[in-house]
XYZ file of C-alpha atoms in Angstrom:
123
model
C 3.764 6.299 2.828
C 1.930 9.471 1.977
C 4.114 9.846 -1.115
C 3.002 6.524 -2.600
C 2.629 6.437 -6.361
C -1.000 5.925 -7.288
C -1.488 2.993 -9.646
C -4.524 2.216 -11.755
C -6.491 -0.934 -10.922
C -5.007 -2.635 -13.997
C -1.446 -1.668 -13.020
C -1.959 -2.964 -9.476
C -3.303 -6.291 -10.754
C -0.418 -6.644 -13.201
C 2.192 -5.862 -10.534
C 0.611 -8.240 -8.013
C 0.369 -11.028 -10.587
C 3.993 -10.488 -11.667
C 5.307 -10.579 -8.074
C 3.362 -13.784 -7.399
C 4.578 -15.322 -10.672
C 8.230 -14.374 -9.984
C 7.980 -16.130 -6.623
C 6.732 -19.279 -8.340
C 3.371 -19.151 -6.577
C -0.158 -19.073 -7.862
C -2.987 -16.850 -6.762
C -5.623 -18.599 -4.684
C -8.071 -20.734 -6.591
C -11.806 -20.114 -6.624
C -13.558 -21.292 -3.454
C -16.059 -24.143 -3.542
C -19.545 -23.673 -2.029
C -18.603 -25.104 1.387
C -15.579 -22.805 1.623
C -17.617 -19.794 0.511
C -20.152 -20.459 3.272
C -17.379 -20.455 5.890
C -15.805 -17.283 4.514
C -19.116 -15.429 4.361
C -19.460 -16.074 8.089
C -16.158 -14.284 8.740
C -13.910 -17.334 8.985
C -10.368 -17.134 7.638
C -9.374 -20.291 5.760
C -5.850 -21.631 5.435
C -5.848 -24.219 2.634
C -5.157 -27.789 3.661
C -1.507 -28.744 3.259
C -0.232 -25.221 3.992
C 3.061 -25.139 5.901
C 4.718 -22.458 7.991
C 7.250 -22.030 5.173
C 4.360 -21.374 2.747
C 3.005 -18.660 5.030
C 6.416 -17.008 5.366
C 7.010 -17.153 1.612
C 3.701 -15.406 0.935
C 4.275 -12.721 3.573
C 7.820 -12.122 2.315
C 6.338 -11.390 -1.127
C 3.726 -9.104 0.424
C 6.398 -7.231 2.415
C 8.573 -6.797 -0.681
C 5.569 -5.566 -2.661
C 4.741 -3.132 0.152
C 8.309 -1.820 0.215
C 8.523 -1.274 -3.556
C 4.972 -0.465 -4.644
C 3.069 0.695 -1.570
C 0.097 -0.438 0.445
C -2.541 -0.605 -2.305
C -0.547 -3.051 -4.431
C 0.570 -5.016 -1.359
C -3.035 -5.349 -0.204
C -4.136 -6.663 -3.601
C -1.202 -9.111 -3.550
C -2.185 -10.258 -0.045
C -5.753 -10.823 -1.205
C -4.609 -12.811 -4.243
C -2.418 -14.980 -2.002
C -5.243 -15.573 0.472
C -3.491 -13.613 3.217
C -5.959 -10.741 3.523
C -9.704 -10.603 3.782
C -11.777 -9.218 0.944
C -13.518 -5.897 1.338
C -14.340 -4.833 4.859
C -12.730 -3.377 7.920
C -9.182 -4.313 6.968
C -8.193 -2.004 4.150
C -4.803 -1.374 2.595
C -4.315 1.652 4.842
C -5.179 -0.153 8.081
C -3.594 -3.482 7.199
C -0.191 -1.984 6.543
C 0.118 0.403 9.470
C 3.320 -0.046 11.447
C 3.770 -3.634 12.595
C 0.579 -4.948 11.026
C 2.335 -7.185 8.481
C 3.960 -9.114 11.310
C 0.628 -9.314 13.147
C -1.136 -10.898 10.177
C 1.822 -13.201 9.468
C 1.789 -14.328 13.107
C -1.978 -14.756 13.028
C -1.700 -17.141 10.077
C 1.002 -19.133 11.885
C -1.247 -19.297 14.959
C -4.151 -20.520 12.813
C -1.972 -23.248 11.375
C -0.876 -24.219 14.897
C -4.501 -24.287 16.027
C -3.894 -21.593 18.653
C -6.041 -18.871 17.054
C -9.666 -18.540 16.089
C -10.411 -18.611 12.348
C -12.399 -15.407 12.749
C -10.633 -12.535 10.993
C -8.906 -10.249 13.533
C -10.130 -6.699 13.872
C -7.832 -3.662 13.667
């Protein structure tokens, strides 16, 4: 992916928002104070009522965005969908190395199943 087109911040936001809109989804809502406290401690939150189909739908959008627009736009899309942590160790470059999309998708399924820790996985 060294030949990725470089998009401006505004272009990336517009592309991510359009891909999410086309899929009929909405970006994650603002967190309440209790949720923010959990997130600031490193926990990864899956909103109540999330299904395995919801997780797959989000990751399918992220994969499509990665394939067409590159890792920077895919990472922003993943953040907007609540599938990627904010700033920190997991960056667009590290998150989308070979096989990483499937790792994060699987991690979210494991969280939903209760078989994984809510602490964000390291690279």
